[in-house]
Coordinates of C-alpha atoms in Angstrom, one line a residue:
X20 CA -28.2 59.8 -72.2
X21 CA -24.6 58.8 -70.7
X22 CA -25.8 59.7 -67.0
X23 CA -28.8 57.5 -67.4
X24 CA -26.8 54.6 -68.9
X25 CA -24.4 54.8 -65.7
X26 CA -27.3 54.8 -63.2
X27 CA -28.6 51.9 -64.6
X28 CA -25.2 50.0 -64.7
X29 CA -24.6 51.2 -60.8
X30 CA -28.2 49.9 -59.9
X31 CA -27.3 46.5 -62.0
X32 CA -24.1 46.0 -59.9
X33 CA -25.8 46.8 -56.5
X34 CA -28.5 44.1 -57.7
X35 CA -26.3 41.8 -58.3
X36 CA -23.8 42.1 -55.1
X37 CA -27.4 42.1 -52.8
X38 CA -28.3 38.5 -54.5
X39 CA -24.6 37.5 -54.4
X40 CA -24.7 38.4 -50.8
X41 CA -27.9 36.4 -50.1
X42 CA -26.5 33.2 -51.7
X43 CA -23.2 33.8 -49.5
X44 CA -25.3 34.3 -46.3
X45 CA -27.6 31.4 -47.4
X46 CA -24.6 29.1 -47.8
X47 CA -23.2 30.3 -44.4
X48 CA -26.5 29.1 -42.9
X49 CA -26.5 25.9 -44.4
X50 CA -22.9 25.7 -43.1
X51 CA -23.7 26.3 -39.6
X52 CA -27.1 24.5 -39.4
X53 CA -24.6 21.4 -40.5
X54 CA -22.0 22.5 -37.9
X55 CA -24.7 22.3 -35.4
X56 CA -26.0 19.1 -36.5
X57 CA -22.7 17.3 -36.3
X58 CA -22.2 18.6 -32.9
X59 CA -25.5 17.0 -31.7
X60 CA -24.8 13.9 -33.5
X61 CA -21.2 14.0 -31.6
X62 CA -23.0 14.5 -28.3
X63 CA -25.5 11.9 -28.5
X64 CA -24.6 8.0 -27.9
X65 CA -25.7 4.8 -29.2
X66 CA -28.5 3.5 -27.5
X67 CA -27.8 2.8 -23.5
X68 CA -24.4 1.3 -23.7
X69 CA -22.8 4.3 -25.3
X70 CA -24.2 6.2 -22.0
X71 CA -22.0 4.3 -19.5
X72 CA -18.6 5.8 -18.2
X73 CA -17.7 9.5 -18.6
X74 CA -19.2 10.3 -15.5
X75 CA -18.6 13.9 -13.9
X76 CA -15.7 14.5 -11.6
X77 CA -17.1 17.0 -8.7
X78 CA -15.2 18.5 -6.1
X79 CA -16.5 17.7 -2.5
X80 CA -16.7 21.3 -1.2
X81 CA -17.3 20.4 2.4
X82 CA -14.7 18.2 2.6
X83 CA -12.2 20.3 0.7
X84 CA -12.6 23.3 3.0
X85 CA -12.3 21.0 6.0
X86 CA -8.8 19.3 5.4
X87 CA -7.3 21.8 3.2
X88 CA -6.9 19.5 0.5
X89 CA -8.9 19.4 -3.1
X90 CA -11.1 16.2 -2.8
X91 CA -13.1 14.8 -5.8
X92 CA -15.6 12.2 -6.2
X93 CA -16.2 10.4 -9.7
X94 CA -20.0 10.6 -9.9
X95 CA -20.4 6.7 -11.2
X96 CA -24.2 7.0 -9.5
X97 CA -25.1 8.9 -12.6
X98 CA -24.4 5.7 -14.8
X99 CA -27.6 4.5 -16.5
X100 CA -27.8 1.4 -13.9
X101 CA -27.1 3.7 -11.0
X102 CA -23.3 2.6 -10.2
X103 CA -20.1 1.9 -11.1
X104 CA -20.7 -1.4 -11.8
X105 CA -22.3 -0.7 -15.2
X106 CA -18.5 -0.5 -16.7
X107 CA -17.9 -3.9 -15.2
X108 CA -21.2 -5.1 -16.5
X109 CA -20.5 -4.0 -20.1
X110 CA -17.0 -5.4 -20.1
X111 CA -17.8 -9.0 -18.9
X112 CA -20.5 -9.3 -21.5
X113 CA -18.9 -7.7 -24.4
X114 CA -15.6 -10.0 -23.9
X115 CA -18.0 -13.2 -23.3
X116 CA -19.8 -12.5 -26.4
X117 CA -16.3 -11.6 -28.5
X118 CA -14.6 -15.0 -27.2
X119 CA -18.2 -17.2 -27.7
X120 CA -18.4 -18.2 -24.1
X121 CA -22.0 -16.3 -24.3
X122 CA -24.4 -16.2 -27.2
X123 CA -27.1 -13.7 -27.7
X124 CA -30.1 -15.4 -26.2
X125 CA -28.1 -16.9 -23.4
X126 CA -28.5 -16.1 -19.7
X127 CA -25.7 -14.4 -17.6
X128 CA -25.7 -15.5 -14.0
X129 CA -23.9 -13.8 -11.3
X130 CA -23.9 -14.1 -7.4
X131 CA -23.9 -10.4 -6.4
X132 CA -24.8 -8.3 -2.9
X133 CA -26.6 -6.0 -5.6
X134 CA -24.9 -3.5 -7.8
X135 CA -23.1 -5.6 -10.1
X136 CA -26.5 -7.8 -10.2
X137 CA -28.4 -4.4 -10.8
X138 CA -26.0 -3.4 -13.7
X139 CA -25.7 -6.8 -15.4
X140 CA -29.9 -6.9 -15.4
X141 CA -29.9 -3.4 -17.1
X142 CA -27.0 -4.1 -19.6
X143 CA -28.0 -7.4 -20.6
X144 CA -31.2 -7.0 -22.8
X145 CA -29.2 -4.7 -24.7
X146 CA -27.0 -7.6 -26.0
X147 CA -30.3 -9.8 -26.2
X148 CA -29.6 -11.7 -23.4
X149 CA -30.8 -12.7 -20.5
X150 CA -29.9 -12.3 -16.5
X151 CA -30.2 -14.6 -13.4
X152 CA -28.8 -13.5 -10.1
X153 CA -28.1 -15.4 -7.0
X154 CA -28.2 -12.8 -3.9
X155 CA -27.8 -13.4 -0.5
X156 CA -30.8 -12.9 1.6
X157 CA -29.7 -10.6 4.0
X158 CA -28.9 -7.8 1.4
X159 CA -31.1 -4.5 1.1
X160 CA -34.7 -5.8 -0.4
X161 CA -34.7 -3.0 -2.5
X162 CA -32.1 -4.2 -4.7
X163 CA -33.7 -7.4 -5.4
X164 CA -36.7 -5.6 -6.1
X165 CA -34.9 -3.7 -8.7
X166 CA -33.4 -6.7 -10.3
X167 CA -36.9 -8.3 -10.7
X168 CA -38.2 -5.0 -12.1
X169 CA -35.5 -5.0 -14.9
X170 CA -36.8 -8.5 -15.7
X171 CA -34.0 -10.6 -14.4
X172 CA -35.0 -13.5 -12.2
X173 CA -33.9 -13.6 -8.5
X174 CA -32.7 -16.4 -6.2
X175 CA -32.3 -15.2 -2.5
X176 CA -30.1 -17.7 -0.4
X177 CA -28.9 -17.8 2.9
X178 CA -25.3 -16.6 3.6
X179 CA -22.7 -18.7 3.9
X180 CA -19.0 -19.1 3.8
X181 CA -17.5 -18.8 0.1
X182 CA -16.6 -22.7 1.0
X183 CA -19.6 -23.9 1.1
X184 CA -21.2 -25.2 -2.0
X185 CA -24.2 -23.0 -1.1
X186 CA -22.6 -20.0 -1.3
X187 CA -24.5 -17.3 -3.9
X188 CA -21.5 -17.2 -5.7
X189 CA -21.3 -20.9 -6.2
X190 CA -24.8 -21.4 -6.8
X191 CA -24.5 -18.7 -9.8
X192 CA -21.7 -20.5 -11.1
X193 CA -24.0 -24.2 -11.3
X194 CA -26.7 -21.9 -12.7
X195 CA -24.6 -21.2 -15.7
X196 CA -23.7 -24.7 -16.0
X197 CA -27.3 -25.9 -15.9
X198 CA -28.2 -23.4 -18.6
X199 CA -25.4 -24.9 -20.7
X200 CA -26.2 -28.7 -20.2
X201 CA -30.0 -27.5 -21.4
X202 CA -28.9 -25.6 -24.4
X203 CA -26.5 -28.7 -25.4
X204 CA -29.7 -31.1 -24.9
X205 CA -31.8 -28.7 -27.2
X206 CA -28.8 -28.6 -29.8
X207 CA -29.2 -32.5 -29.8
X208 CA -32.8 -32.2 -30.3
X209 CA -33.0 -34.5 -27.6
X210 CA -36.3 -34.7 -25.2
X211 CA -36.4 -33.2 -22.0
X212 CA -38.9 -33.4 -19.1
X213 CA -39.6 -30.1 -18.9
X214 CA -39.0 -29.7 -15.2
X215 CA -36.0 -27.5 -15.1
X216 CA -34.5 -27.3 -11.4
X217 CA -34.0 -23.5 -12.1
X218 CA -37.1 -21.3 -13.2
X219 CA -35.1 -18.8 -15.5
X220 CA -34.2 -21.8 -18.3
X221 CA -36.5 -21.9 -20.9
X222 CA -37.0 -24.3 -23.6
X223 CA -35.4 -22.0 -25.8
X224 CA -32.1 -21.2 -23.8
X225 CA -29.0 -20.9 -25.5
X226 CA -26.7 -21.5 -23.2
X227 CA -25.5 -19.8 -19.6
X228 CA -22.3 -17.6 -18.8
X229 CA -21.0 -17.1 -15.2
X230 CA -19.8 -13.2 -15.4
X231 CA -17.7 -14.0 -12.1
X232 CA -17.1 -10.6 -11.1
X233 CA -14.6 -11.4 -8.4
X234 CA -12.1 -13.9 -10.8
X235 CA -12.9 -12.3 -14.0
X236 CA -10.4 -9.7 -14.9
X237 CA -12.8 -8.2 -17.5
X238 CA -13.5 -6.0 -14.1
X239 CA -10.2 -4.6 -13.8
X240 CA -9.9 -4.0 -17.3
X241 CA -13.1 -1.9 -17.2
X242 CA -11.2 0.5 -14.8
X243 CA -7.7 0.5 -16.3
X244 CA -9.1 1.2 -19.6
X245 CA -12.1 3.7 -18.7
X246 CA -12.2 5.1 -15.0
X247 CA -8.7 5.4 -14.7
X248 CA -7.8 7.5 -17.9
X249 CA -11.0 9.3 -17.1
X250 CA -9.7 10.3 -14.0
X251 CA -6.3 11.1 -15.4
X252 CA -7.8 13.1 -18.2
X253 CA -10.4 15.2 -15.8
X254 CA -7.8 16.0 -13.2
X255 CA -5.2 16.8 -15.9
X256 CA -2.8 14.4 -14.6
X257 CA -3.0 16.9 -11.5
X258 CA -3.4 14.5 -8.5
X259 CA -1.6 13.4 -5.6
X260 CA -3.8 10.2 -4.4
X261 CA -6.5 8.2 -5.1
X262 CA -8.7 5.9 -2.4
X263 CA -11.4 3.3 -2.4
X264 CA -12.8 0.5 -0.8
X265 CA -12.8 -3.4 -2.4
X266 CA -15.2 -5.6 -2.9
X267 CA -14.1 -7.5 -6.0
X268 CA -11.2 -5.4 -6.0
X269 CA -11.6 -4.6 -9.7
X270 CA -11.9 -0.2 -9.4
X271 CA -9.2 0.1 -7.1
X272 CA -7.1 -2.2 -8.7
X273 CA -7.6 -1.2 -12.3
X274 CA -7.7 2.7 -11.4
X275 CA -4.4 2.3 -9.4
X276 CA -2.3 0.6 -11.7
X277 CA -3.5 3.1 -14.6
X278 CA -2.6 6.1 -11.9
X279 CA 0.7 5.0 -11.3
X280 CA 1.7 4.0 -14.5
X281 CA 1.1 7.4 -15.5
X282 CA 2.8 9.1 -12.5
X283 CA 4.3 6.9 -10.1
X284 CA 4.0 9.8 -7.5
X285 CA 0.4 9.1 -7.2
X286 CA -0.1 7.7 -4.1
X287 CA -2.9 5.1 -4.0
X288 CA -4.8 3.6 -0.7
X289 CA -7.2 1.0 0.0
X290 CA -9.9 2.3 2.9
X291 CA -11.5 -1.2 4.2
X292 CA -14.7 -1.7 6.6
X293 CA -14.8 -3.9 9.6
X294 CA -14.7 -7.4 9.0
X295 CA -12.7 -7.3 6.0
X296 CA -9.5 -8.9 5.7
X297 CA -8.0 -7.0 3.1
X298 CA -6.5 -3.9 5.3
X299 CA -4.3 -6.7 7.3
X300 CA -3.2 -7.9 3.8
X301 CA -1.8 -4.4 2.7
X302 CA -0.4 -3.3 5.8
X303 CA 0.8 -6.9 7.5
X304 CA 1.2 -8.9 4.5
X305 CA -1.3 -11.5 5.8
X306 CA -5.4 -11.7 6.1
X307 CA -5.8 -12.0 9.8
X308 CA -5.4 -9.7 12.8
X309 CA -2.8 -10.4 15.4
X310 CA -5.8 -11.4 17.7
X311 CA -6.9 -14.1 15.3
X312 CA -3.5 -15.3 15.0
X313 CA -3.1 -16.0 18.4
X314 CA -6.9 -17.6 18.5
X315 CA -8.3 -14.7 20.4
X316 CA -11.3 -14.4 18.3
X317 CA -12.6 -17.3 16.8
X318 CA -15.7 -15.6 15.1
X319 CA -16.8 -12.0 14.1
X320 CA -20.9 -12.3 14.4
X321 CA -21.2 -8.9 13.1
X322 CA -19.0 -7.4 10.1
X323 CA -20.2 -4.2 8.6
X324 CA -23.2 -2.3 7.6
X325 CA -21.7 -1.2 4.4
X326 CA -22.6 -3.4 1.6
X327 CA -20.5 -4.6 -1.6
X328 CA -17.1 -3.6 -0.1
X329 CA -14.9 -5.9 2.5
X330 CA -13.9 -9.4 1.8
X331 CA -11.5 -12.2 3.3
X332 CA -9.8 -13.3 0.2
X333 CA -7.5 -12.2 -2.5
X334 CA -9.2 -12.0 -5.9
X335 CA -7.3 -12.2 -9.1
X336 CA -9.0 -8.6 -9.6
X337 CA -7.6 -7.4 -6.5
X338 CA -4.0 -8.8 -6.9
X339 CA -3.4 -6.6 -9.8
X340 CA -4.0 -3.4 -7.5
X341 CA -0.7 -1.1 -6.9
X342 CA -1.4 0.3 -3.4
X343 CA 1.0 2.4 -1.3
X344 CA -1.2 1.8 2.3
X345 CA -4.5 1.3 3.6
X346 CA -6.7 2.7 6.2
X347 CA -9.7 1.1 8.2
X348 CA -12.8 2.7 8.3
X349 CA -15.5 2.1 10.7
X350 CA -19.6 1.8 10.0
X351 CA -20.0 4.5 12.6
X352 CA -17.9 6.7 10.5
X353 CA -19.5 5.6 7.1
X354 CA -23.0 6.3 8.8
X355 CA -22.0 10.0 9.9
X356 CA -20.3 10.6 6.6
X357 CA -23.0 9.7 4.8
X358 CA -25.5 12.2 6.6
X359 CA -22.9 14.9 6.7
X360 CA -22.7 14.9 2.8
X361 CA -26.3 15.2 2.7
X362 CA -26.5 17.8 5.0
X363 CA -23.6 19.9 3.6
X364 CA -23.2 19.2 -0.3
X365 CA -26.7 17.6 -1.3
X366 CA -24.9 14.4 -2.2
X367 CA -27.4 11.5 -1.0
X368 CA -25.0 8.2 -1.3
X369 CA -24.7 4.7 -0.6
X370 CA -22.8 2.6 2.1
X371 CA -19.6 2.1 0.0
X372 CA -19.2 5.7 -1.3
X373 CA -19.7 7.2 2.2
X374 CA -16.7 4.8 3.1
X375 CA -14.6 6.0 0.3
X376 CA -15.6 9.6 1.4
X377 CA -14.1 8.7 4.8
X378 CA -10.9 7.1 3.2
X379 CA -10.5 10.7 1.4
X380 CA -10.6 12.6 4.8
X381 CA -8.1 10.0 6.5
X382 CA -5.8 10.3 3.4
X383 CA -5.8 14.0 3.6
X384 CA -5.0 13.8 7.2
X385 CA -2.6 11.7 6.2
X386 CA -0.8 13.2 3.8
X387 CA -1.4 17.1 4.6
X388 CA -3.1 20.0 3.0
X389 CA -2.5 21.3 -0.4
X390 CA -3.0 18.0 -2.2
X391 CA -5.5 16.6 -4.8
X392 CA -7.5 13.5 -3.5
X393 CA -10.0 11.6 -6.1
X394 CA -12.4 8.9 -4.8
X395 CA -15.4 6.7 -6.3
X396 CA -18.5 7.9 -5.4
X397 CA -20.1 4.3 -6.3
X398 CA -24.1 4.7 -6.1
X399 CA -26.6 6.7 -4.4
X400 CA -28.3 5.8 -1.2
X401 CA -31.9 4.8 -3.2
X402 CA -30.8 1.0 -2.9
X403 CA -29.6 1.5 1.0
X404 CA -32.8 2.8 2.4
X405 CA -34.1 -0.2 4.2
X406 CA -30.5 -0.8 5.9
X407 CA -28.3 2.0 6.0
X408 CA -30.6 4.7 5.7
X409 CA -33.0 2.7 8.1
X410 CA -33.2 4.4 11.7
X411 CA -34.4 1.2 13.5
X412 CA -32.0 -1.1 11.9
X413 CA -29.0 0.9 12.3
X414 CA -30.2 1.8 16.2
X415 CA -30.0 -2.3 16.7
X416 CA -26.2 -2.2 16.3
X417 CA -25.8 1.3 18.2
X418 CA -25.1 3.3 14.8
X419 CA -27.4 6.0 15.2
X420 CA -25.9 9.0 13.7
X421 CA -25.3 11.9 16.4
X422 CA -22.7 14.2 14.9
X423 CA -23.4 17.6 14.1
X424 CA -20.1 18.3 11.7
X425 CA -17.0 16.1 11.2
X426 CA -16.2 15.5 15.2
X427 CA -16.4 11.9 14.2
X428 CA -13.3 12.3 11.6
X429 CA -11.6 14.3 14.4
X430 CA -12.3 17.7 13.1
X431 CA -13.7 20.3 15.6
X432 CA -17.1 21.5 15.2

């Protein structure tokens, strides 16, 4: 009988081990499932705002191979609103809400050639706010169409000097004041005649806030706190130069200041389009050319086909930039570069992005092979179809692309 008892004990022991192993496996499965769920939760973001920033940094293969440098582009066109300006829009609105300058239900106004306006129109609803944009009527028509489709109101005005009261930026500033005046009247329960000067004002208006992207340092901070650190992390600090064009100056200022604080040996450059005075300011200390100083050129009837970059005044944002030099880019170079990158890299870029890539190649030629250079791919070509990618429009200015390679940048075919 002893053998029987031993066999029974063995069977019982095996059964216990089997059940225990199933229990352990079940625990491991639950633990693994829990870990996967946690990882998934970490990867997800809180709404639209959480998806802004942390854009990829990609190697631009054709330019890297041609120059002998590693040239990288930060893909800001992958932000939800389609451009680098998403970062600025979020920072401006959040700081305004924190300080009480803007209230939920209020209207954010801005004078913009397009990208910042689109970004503000994109993110404003996420904060419970409205958006009103004043835009020059010579900007690509698809930009105002996008803004309206996003639910914002658009006011197209003729281009005039910034010193003119009807410059689009100055009008946007007035619209914010008008919204605040109406909100004050409503707060005091005063009667209104219902005839508002601006269609964007409504009887439940909670006031207005002028974004002021050119002078509001939230613009600079968006890139100093976001774009710059991302570039540093993505390159693991191994970069030699950064280059970008400037409109408001926020991007080039925020990124250059951050990078040079991390490593003073990182060289930062401006690339400037025709008609802009920033190249002269960086290289000569003044905004005008030698010819203008001598009174030989009173007016430039045609500046540039690139939109959103180039300016003839120093903004508070640009004043924060830490630059080692500047390059002048031409419209022809920007147009040819956009077509070259589309053909060779599949990159469909907007005009300012193309100019930035022109700048990257100029930097590469200046500092020589073996260096790592980063630039910004601000937006894609979808909002530039009627002008920068319009053959008839470009032909008017003698800008029909003809290059088969990078010969327009001085490289043999």
